Structure formats: C-alpha cells, structure tokens
Amino acid sequence: MNTPAFQIKCPSCGKQHTYSTDNPSRPFCSERCKLIDLGRWANEEYAIPVPANQAEDSDNLPD
C-alpha cells in the first residue's frame, strides 16, 4: 500500500521537498541541511527553554 507523498519545507533552508522514507535526511531536504542544523545545536544557537525557577535551581547544584 503506497501512501501519498506530500510536500514540506526544509527546517534549515525552507526549500519545498517531498517528505519520503527514501530520504535518509528527512525532515531536511539534504544531508547538507541536516549537518547545518546539527552545527547550530552544537554552537548553542538553539536552546530548549526552561522555566526561570528551574534555571535558578540548577545554579545551586553541588559540583
């Protein structure tokens, strides 16, 4: 049973591409975009927000 292909925007470059299990880089359009996104995480350009009280609690943890 084939599922219909659908178009999505690459989260990195914004290019429209077919979302398919044949693309090992999904949801990105290419390996290049996948690596760019990984680099952004590694350079701390992205962050997961935490509530202010949790951020303050982590400052009081023992070394």
Short mmCIF file of C-alpha atoms in Angstrom, two decimals:
data_model
loop_
_atom_site.label_atom_id
_atom_site.label_comp_id
_atom_site.label_asym_id
_atom_site.label_seq_id
_atom_site.Cartn_x
_atom_site.Cartn_y
_atom_site.Cartn_z
CA MET A 1 0.00 0.00 0.00
CA ASN A 2 1.55 3.27 -1.11
CA THR A 3 0.97 6.38 0.93
CA PRO A 4 0.67 9.64 -0.96
CA ALA A 5 3.76 11.84 -0.95
CA PHE A 6 3.42 15.28 0.47
CA GLN A 7 5.50 18.44 0.29
CA ILE A 8 7.10 20.05 3.35
CA LYS A 9 9.51 22.91 3.93
CA CYS A 10 13.05 22.03 4.96
CA PRO A 11 13.53 23.31 8.54
CA SER A 12 17.01 24.56 7.63
CA CYS A 13 16.75 26.26 4.22
CA GLY A 14 12.98 26.49 3.71
CA LYS A 15 13.06 24.67 0.35
CA GLN A 16 9.94 22.67 -0.52
CA HIS A 17 10.67 18.97 -0.91
CA THR A 18 8.88 15.64 -0.85
CA TYR A 19 8.75 14.06 2.59
CA SER A 20 9.61 10.43 1.98
CA THR A 21 11.12 7.46 3.77
CA ASP A 22 13.50 7.27 0.79
CA ASN A 23 15.23 10.43 2.08
CA PRO A 24 17.61 9.47 4.93
CA SER A 25 17.98 13.17 5.84
CA ARG A 26 14.28 13.77 6.48
CA PRO A 27 12.81 16.12 7.59
CA PHE A 28 15.65 18.04 5.92
CA CYS A 29 15.94 18.26 2.14
CA SER A 30 19.58 17.14 2.11
CA GLU A 31 22.47 15.88 4.20
CA ARG A 32 23.95 19.39 4.00
CA CYS A 33 20.90 20.95 5.67
CA LYS A 34 20.89 18.20 8.28
CA LEU A 35 24.52 18.96 9.15
CA ILE A 36 23.91 22.72 9.23
CA ASP A 37 21.15 22.14 11.78
CA LEU A 38 23.41 19.88 13.85
CA GLY A 39 26.08 22.59 13.80
CA ARG A 40 23.57 25.16 15.06
CA TRP A 41 22.77 22.93 18.03
CA ALA A 42 26.48 22.34 18.68
CA ASN A 43 27.18 26.10 18.60
CA GLU A 44 24.29 26.64 21.04
CA GLU A 45 22.37 28.76 18.54
CA TYR A 46 19.29 26.77 19.58
CA ALA A 47 18.21 26.24 23.16
CA ILE A 48 15.35 24.48 24.88
CA PRO A 49 13.63 26.99 27.16
CA VAL A 50 13.23 26.15 30.83
CA PRO A 51 11.07 27.95 33.37
CA ALA A 52 13.00 30.56 35.37
CA ASN A 53 12.68 28.68 38.67
CA GLN A 54 14.29 25.55 37.17
CA ALA A 55 17.21 27.55 35.78
CA GLU A 56 17.83 29.07 39.21
CA ASP A 57 17.65 25.65 40.89
CA SER A 58 20.42 24.30 38.68
CA ASP A 59 22.77 27.03 39.97
CA ASN A 60 22.54 25.56 43.46
CA LEU A 61 23.64 22.04 42.49
CA PRO A 62 26.86 20.75 44.09
CA ASP A 63 29.88 20.40 41.80
#
